[in-house]
mmCIF file with all atom_site columns, C-alpha atoms in Angstrom:
data_model
loop_
_atom_site.group_PDB
_atom_site.id
_atom_site.type_symbol
_atom_site.label_atom_id
_atom_site.label_alt_id
_atom_site.label_comp_id
_atom_site.label_asym_id
_atom_site.label_entity_id
_atom_site.label_seq_id
_atom_site.pdbx_PDB_ins_code
_atom_site.Cartn_x
_atom_site.Cartn_y
_atom_site.Cartn_z
_atom_site.occupancy
_atom_site.B_iso_or_equiv
_atom_site.pdbx_formal_charge
_atom_site.auth_seq_id
_atom_site.auth_comp_id
_atom_site.auth_asym_id
_atom_site.auth_atom_id
_atom_site.pdbx_PDB_model_num
ATOM 1   C CA . MET A 1 1   ? 123.320 32.335 47.552 1.00 0.00 ? 1   MET A CA 1
ATOM 2   C CA . PRO A 1 2   ? 126.329 31.032 49.453 1.00 0.00 ? 2   PRO A CA 1
ATOM 3   C CA . ASN A 1 3   ? 127.206 27.448 48.613 1.00 0.00 ? 3   ASN A CA 1
ATOM 4   C CA . ASP A 1 4   ? 128.415 26.690 52.155 1.00 0.00 ? 4   ASP A CA 1
ATOM 5   C CA . LEU A 1 5   ? 124.985 27.518 53.621 1.00 0.00 ? 5   LEU A CA 1
ATOM 6   C CA . ASP A 1 6   ? 123.148 25.592 50.900 1.00 0.00 ? 6   ASP A CA 1
ATOM 7   C CA . LYS A 1 7   ? 125.080 22.393 51.686 1.00 0.00 ? 7   LYS A CA 1
ATOM 8   C CA . ALA A 1 8   ? 125.288 22.769 55.473 1.00 0.00 ? 8   ALA A CA 1
ATOM 9   C CA . ARG A 1 9   ? 123.506 20.256 57.700 1.00 0.00 ? 9   ARG A CA 1
ATOM 10  C CA . TYR A 1 10  ? 123.618 22.692 60.635 1.00 0.00 ? 10  TYR A CA 1
ATOM 11  C CA . VAL A 1 11  ? 124.090 26.434 60.854 1.00 0.00 ? 11  VAL A CA 1
ATOM 12  C CA . SER A 1 12  ? 124.948 28.523 63.883 1.00 0.00 ? 12  SER A CA 1
ATOM 13  C CA . PHE A 1 13  ? 122.305 31.258 64.060 1.00 0.00 ? 13  PHE A CA 1
ATOM 14  C CA . THR A 1 14  ? 123.476 34.194 66.184 1.00 0.00 ? 14  THR A CA 1
ATOM 15  C CA . SER A 1 15  ? 121.117 36.893 67.407 1.00 0.00 ? 15  SER A CA 1
ATOM 16  C CA . LEU A 1 16  ? 121.647 39.660 69.942 1.00 0.00 ? 16  LEU A CA 1
ATOM 17  C CA . LYS A 1 17  ? 120.227 40.180 73.414 1.00 0.00 ? 17  LYS A CA 1
ATOM 18  C CA . ARG A 1 18  ? 118.982 43.622 74.444 1.00 0.00 ? 18  ARG A CA 1
ATOM 19  C CA . ASP A 1 19  ? 122.393 44.369 75.964 1.00 0.00 ? 19  ASP A CA 1
ATOM 20  C CA . GLY A 1 20  ? 124.118 43.422 72.689 1.00 0.00 ? 20  GLY A CA 1
ATOM 21  C CA . ALA A 1 21  ? 125.484 40.068 73.882 1.00 0.00 ? 21  ALA A CA 1
ATOM 22  C CA . PRO A 1 22  ? 125.437 37.461 71.093 1.00 0.00 ? 22  PRO A CA 1
ATOM 23  C CA . VAL A 1 23  ? 123.572 34.173 71.527 1.00 0.00 ? 23  VAL A CA 1
ATOM 24  C CA . SER A 1 24  ? 124.226 31.340 69.078 1.00 0.00 ? 24  SER A CA 1
ATOM 25  C CA . THR A 1 25  ? 121.970 28.370 68.418 1.00 0.00 ? 25  THR A CA 1
ATOM 26  C CA . PRO A 1 26  ? 122.395 25.561 65.869 1.00 0.00 ? 26  PRO A CA 1
ATOM 27  C CA . VAL A 1 27  ? 119.469 25.376 63.441 1.00 0.00 ? 27  VAL A CA 1
ATOM 28  C CA . TRP A 1 28  ? 118.452 23.530 60.313 1.00 0.00 ? 28  TRP A CA 1
ATOM 29  C CA . LEU A 1 29  ? 118.402 25.984 57.434 1.00 0.00 ? 29  LEU A CA 1
ATOM 30  C CA . VAL A 1 30  ? 116.831 25.777 53.980 1.00 0.00 ? 30  VAL A CA 1
ATOM 31  C CA . PRO A 1 31  ? 116.941 28.084 50.958 1.00 0.00 ? 31  PRO A CA 1
ATOM 32  C CA . PHE A 1 32  ? 113.609 29.914 50.776 1.00 0.00 ? 32  PHE A CA 1
ATOM 33  C CA . GLU A 1 33  ? 112.481 32.659 48.376 1.00 0.00 ? 33  GLU A CA 1
ATOM 34  C CA . ASP A 1 34  ? 116.080 33.546 47.369 1.00 0.00 ? 34  ASP A CA 1
ATOM 35  C CA . ASP A 1 35  ? 117.035 33.807 51.051 1.00 0.00 ? 35  ASP A CA 1
ATOM 36  C CA . TYR A 1 36  ? 117.123 31.324 53.943 1.00 0.00 ? 36  TYR A CA 1
ATOM 37  C CA . ALA A 1 37  ? 114.609 30.156 56.512 1.00 0.00 ? 37  ALA A CA 1
ATOM 38  C CA . PHE A 1 38  ? 114.146 27.884 59.492 1.00 0.00 ? 38  PHE A CA 1
ATOM 39  C CA . ILE A 1 39  ? 111.288 26.933 61.790 1.00 0.00 ? 39  ILE A CA 1
ATOM 40  C CA . THR A 1 40  ? 111.196 27.575 65.521 1.00 0.00 ? 40  THR A CA 1
ATOM 41  C CA . ASP A 1 41  ? 108.757 27.855 68.404 1.00 0.00 ? 41  ASP A CA 1
ATOM 42  C CA . ALA A 1 42  ? 106.861 31.143 68.381 1.00 0.00 ? 42  ALA A CA 1
ATOM 43  C CA . ASN A 1 43  ? 107.684 31.630 72.071 1.00 0.00 ? 43  ASN A CA 1
ATOM 44  C CA . SER A 1 44  ? 111.404 30.941 71.730 1.00 0.00 ? 44  SER A CA 1
ATOM 45  C CA . PHE A 1 45  ? 114.031 33.376 72.885 1.00 0.00 ? 45  PHE A CA 1
ATOM 46  C CA . LYS A 1 46  ? 115.306 33.537 69.280 1.00 0.00 ? 46  LYS A CA 1
ATOM 47  C CA . VAL A 1 47  ? 112.022 35.087 68.218 1.00 0.00 ? 47  VAL A CA 1
ATOM 48  C CA . ARG A 1 48  ? 112.094 37.565 71.084 1.00 0.00 ? 48  ARG A CA 1
ATOM 49  C CA . ARG A 1 49  ? 115.654 38.608 70.260 1.00 0.00 ? 49  ARG A CA 1
ATOM 50  C CA . ILE A 1 50  ? 114.811 39.017 66.556 1.00 0.00 ? 50  ILE A CA 1
ATOM 51  C CA . ARG A 1 51  ? 111.886 41.273 67.397 1.00 0.00 ? 51  ARG A CA 1
ATOM 52  C CA . ASN A 1 52  ? 114.195 43.455 69.525 1.00 0.00 ? 52  ASN A CA 1
ATOM 53  C CA . ASN A 1 53  ? 117.079 43.501 67.026 1.00 0.00 ? 53  ASN A CA 1
ATOM 54  C CA . PRO A 1 54  ? 116.800 41.835 63.599 1.00 0.00 ? 54  PRO A CA 1
ATOM 55  C CA . LYS A 1 55  ? 120.568 41.818 62.885 1.00 0.00 ? 55  LYS A CA 1
ATOM 56  C CA . VAL A 1 56  ? 121.864 38.234 62.839 1.00 0.00 ? 56  VAL A CA 1
ATOM 57  C CA . THR A 1 57  ? 124.740 36.139 61.575 1.00 0.00 ? 57  THR A CA 1
ATOM 58  C CA . LEU A 1 58  ? 124.899 32.642 60.095 1.00 0.00 ? 58  LEU A CA 1
ATOM 59  C CA . ARG A 1 59  ? 127.914 30.314 60.105 1.00 0.00 ? 59  ARG A CA 1
ATOM 60  C CA . VAL A 1 60  ? 128.193 26.651 59.167 1.00 0.00 ? 60  VAL A CA 1
ATOM 61  C CA . SER A 1 61  ? 128.459 24.560 62.340 1.00 0.00 ? 61  SER A CA 1
ATOM 62  C CA . ASN A 1 62  ? 128.081 21.054 63.677 1.00 0.00 ? 62  ASN A CA 1
ATOM 63  C CA . VAL A 1 63  ? 125.042 19.678 65.512 1.00 0.00 ? 63  VAL A CA 1
ATOM 64  C CA . ARG A 1 64  ? 126.249 21.224 68.771 1.00 0.00 ? 64  ARG A CA 1
ATOM 65  C CA . GLY A 1 65  ? 126.725 24.644 67.209 1.00 0.00 ? 65  GLY A CA 1
ATOM 66  C CA . ARG A 1 66  ? 130.509 24.502 67.158 1.00 0.00 ? 66  ARG A CA 1
ATOM 67  C CA . VAL A 1 67  ? 131.917 26.621 64.366 1.00 0.00 ? 67  VAL A CA 1
ATOM 68  C CA . ARG A 1 68  ? 135.269 26.085 62.658 1.00 0.00 ? 68  ARG A CA 1
ATOM 69  C CA . PRO A 1 69  ? 137.642 29.045 62.968 1.00 0.00 ? 69  PRO A CA 1
ATOM 70  C CA . ASP A 1 70  ? 137.748 29.460 59.179 1.00 0.00 ? 70  ASP A CA 1
ATOM 71  C CA . ALA A 1 71  ? 133.936 29.434 58.750 1.00 0.00 ? 71  ALA A CA 1
ATOM 72  C CA . THR A 1 72  ? 132.533 32.325 56.749 1.00 0.00 ? 72  THR A CA 1
ATOM 73  C CA . VAL A 1 73  ? 130.348 34.729 58.722 1.00 0.00 ? 73  VAL A CA 1
ATOM 74  C CA . HIS A 1 74  ? 127.204 35.681 56.796 1.00 0.00 ? 74  HIS A CA 1
ATOM 75  C CA . GLN A 1 75  ? 125.453 38.782 58.124 1.00 0.00 ? 75  GLN A CA 1
ATOM 76  C CA . GLY A 1 76  ? 121.785 39.393 57.578 1.00 0.00 ? 76  GLY A CA 1
ATOM 77  C CA . ILE A 1 77  ? 118.450 40.645 58.776 1.00 0.00 ? 77  ILE A CA 1
ATOM 78  C CA . ALA A 1 78  ? 115.923 38.204 60.244 1.00 0.00 ? 78  ALA A CA 1
ATOM 79  C CA . ALA A 1 79  ? 112.156 38.489 60.177 1.00 0.00 ? 79  ALA A CA 1
ATOM 80  C CA . VAL A 1 80  ? 109.402 36.365 61.694 1.00 0.00 ? 80  VAL A CA 1
ATOM 81  C CA . LEU A 1 81  ? 106.939 35.398 58.960 1.00 0.00 ? 81  LEU A CA 1
ATOM 82  C CA . THR A 1 82  ? 103.254 34.648 59.069 1.00 0.00 ? 82  THR A CA 1
ATOM 83  C CA . ASN A 1 83  ? 101.854 31.124 59.172 1.00 0.00 ? 83  ASN A CA 1
ATOM 84  C CA . GLU A 1 84  ? 101.187 31.187 55.427 1.00 0.00 ? 84  GLU A CA 1
ATOM 85  C CA . GLN A 1 85  ? 104.860 30.421 54.720 1.00 0.00 ? 85  GLN A CA 1
ATOM 86  C CA . LEU A 1 86  ? 105.060 27.653 57.341 1.00 0.00 ? 86  LEU A CA 1
ATOM 87  C CA . ILE A 1 87  ? 103.746 24.883 55.090 1.00 0.00 ? 87  ILE A CA 1
ATOM 88  C CA . GLY A 1 88  ? 106.217 25.712 52.320 1.00 0.00 ? 88  GLY A CA 1
ATOM 89  C CA . VAL A 1 89  ? 109.204 25.799 54.668 1.00 0.00 ? 89  VAL A CA 1
ATOM 90  C CA . GLU A 1 90  ? 108.088 22.564 56.361 1.00 0.00 ? 90  GLU A CA 1
ATOM 91  C CA . ALA A 1 91  ? 108.064 20.868 52.951 1.00 0.00 ? 91  ALA A CA 1
ATOM 92  C CA . LEU A 1 92  ? 111.587 22.118 52.249 1.00 0.00 ? 92  LEU A CA 1
ATOM 93  C CA . MET A 1 93  ? 112.739 20.910 55.676 1.00 0.00 ? 93  MET A CA 1
ATOM 94  C CA . ARG A 1 94  ? 111.231 17.457 55.116 1.00 0.00 ? 94  ARG A CA 1
ATOM 95  C CA . LYS A 1 95  ? 113.039 17.248 51.787 1.00 0.00 ? 95  LYS A CA 1
ATOM 96  C CA . LYS A 1 96  ? 116.465 18.337 53.096 1.00 0.00 ? 96  LYS A CA 1
ATOM 97  C CA . TYR A 1 97  ? 116.249 16.532 56.477 1.00 0.00 ? 97  TYR A CA 1
ATOM 98  C CA . PRO A 1 98  ? 113.889 13.565 55.894 1.00 0.00 ? 98  PRO A CA 1
ATOM 99  C CA . ILE A 1 99  ? 114.909 11.312 58.779 1.00 0.00 ? 99  ILE A CA 1
ATOM 100 C CA . GLY A 1 100 ? 115.787 14.111 61.186 1.00 0.00 ? 100 GLY A CA 1
ATOM 101 C CA . TRP A 1 101 ? 112.494 15.872 60.503 1.00 0.00 ? 101 TRP A CA 1
ATOM 102 C CA . LEU A 1 102 ? 110.483 12.728 61.144 1.00 0.00 ? 102 LEU A CA 1
ATOM 103 C CA . LEU A 1 103 ? 112.387 12.068 64.386 1.00 0.00 ? 103 LEU A CA 1
ATOM 104 C CA . ALA A 1 104 ? 112.024 15.676 65.551 1.00 0.00 ? 104 ALA A CA 1
ATOM 105 C CA . ILE A 1 105 ? 108.266 15.576 65.017 1.00 0.00 ? 105 ILE A CA 1
ATOM 106 C CA . GLN A 1 106 ? 107.892 12.197 66.755 1.00 0.00 ? 106 GLN A CA 1
ATOM 107 C CA . ILE A 1 107 ? 110.066 13.189 69.726 1.00 0.00 ? 107 ILE A CA 1
ATOM 108 C CA . GLY A 1 108 ? 108.300 16.541 70.066 1.00 0.00 ? 108 GLY A CA 1
ATOM 109 C CA . ASP A 1 109 ? 104.892 14.864 70.066 1.00 0.00 ? 109 ASP A CA 1
ATOM 110 C CA . ALA A 1 110 ? 106.027 12.306 72.663 1.00 0.00 ? 110 ALA A CA 1
ATOM 111 C CA . VAL A 1 111 ? 107.397 15.009 74.969 1.00 0.00 ? 111 VAL A CA 1
ATOM 112 C CA . ARG A 1 112 ? 104.169 16.999 74.701 1.00 0.00 ? 112 ARG A CA 1
ATOM 113 C CA . ARG A 1 113 ? 102.123 13.892 75.555 1.00 0.00 ? 113 ARG A CA 1
ATOM 114 C CA . LEU A 1 114 ? 104.300 13.185 78.600 1.00 0.00 ? 114 LEU A CA 1
ATOM 115 C CA . ARG A 1 115 ? 104.056 16.776 79.787 1.00 0.00 ? 115 ARG A CA 1
ATOM 116 C CA . ARG A 1 116 ? 100.379 16.918 78.868 1.00 0.00 ? 116 ARG A CA 1
ATOM 117 C CA . THR A 1 117 ? 100.848 20.154 76.971 1.00 0.00 ? 117 THR A CA 1
ATOM 118 C CA . ARG A 1 118 ? 99.577  21.343 73.629 1.00 0.00 ? 118 ARG A CA 1
ATOM 119 C CA . ALA A 1 119 ? 101.710 21.790 70.572 1.00 0.00 ? 119 ALA A CA 1
ATOM 120 C CA . SER A 1 120 ? 103.050 25.313 70.490 1.00 0.00 ? 120 SER A CA 1
ATOM 121 C CA . ASP A 1 121 ? 102.762 27.494 67.472 1.00 0.00 ? 121 ASP A CA 1
ATOM 122 C CA . ASP A 1 122 ? 105.720 27.323 65.146 1.00 0.00 ? 122 ASP A CA 1
ATOM 123 C CA . VAL A 1 123 ? 106.888 30.265 63.065 1.00 0.00 ? 123 VAL A CA 1
ATOM 124 C CA . VAL A 1 124 ? 109.216 30.729 60.137 1.00 0.00 ? 124 VAL A CA 1
ATOM 125 C CA . VAL A 1 125 ? 112.285 32.866 60.585 1.00 0.00 ? 125 VAL A CA 1
ATOM 126 C CA . LYS A 1 126 ? 113.535 34.226 57.290 1.00 0.00 ? 126 LYS A CA 1
ATOM 127 C CA . VAL A 1 127 ? 117.086 35.579 57.014 1.00 0.00 ? 127 VAL A CA 1
ATOM 128 C CA . VAL A 1 128 ? 117.930 37.996 54.231 1.00 0.00 ? 128 VAL A CA 1
ATOM 129 C CA . LEU A 1 129 ? 121.699 38.096 53.824 1.00 0.00 ? 129 LEU A CA 1
ATOM 130 C CA . SER A 1 130 ? 123.490 41.415 53.458 1.00 0.00 ? 130 SER A CA 1
ATOM 131 C CA . THR A 1 131 ? 125.402 41.803 50.234 1.00 0.00 ? 131 THR A CA 1
#
């Protein structure tokens, strides 16, 4: 497993639109089952793009998704996992990002209360890197 991804606080996750145009988003990433995983909203555009084309890339980035020119590009295949893996990945996220995770949960809950909406379903996206 690549050391740069293991240590990264943020990773630029790039998936492809139907027309092949790349779309990058910064995500928190954790090692999971000898690969990598992150959590996202089940209705997110990332999930839709993955279902259309599972080829993705990962690069170490900053919080805004900016990637250094010398950053290694890791290619892989992404898959949306069932809810059974969600609890395990959440635990890994809480361990790697303790303060950020707590803040993200609190802010998300506050926004949902203000908008008077329900919590959406989260899913795990697992990325298997190409060798």
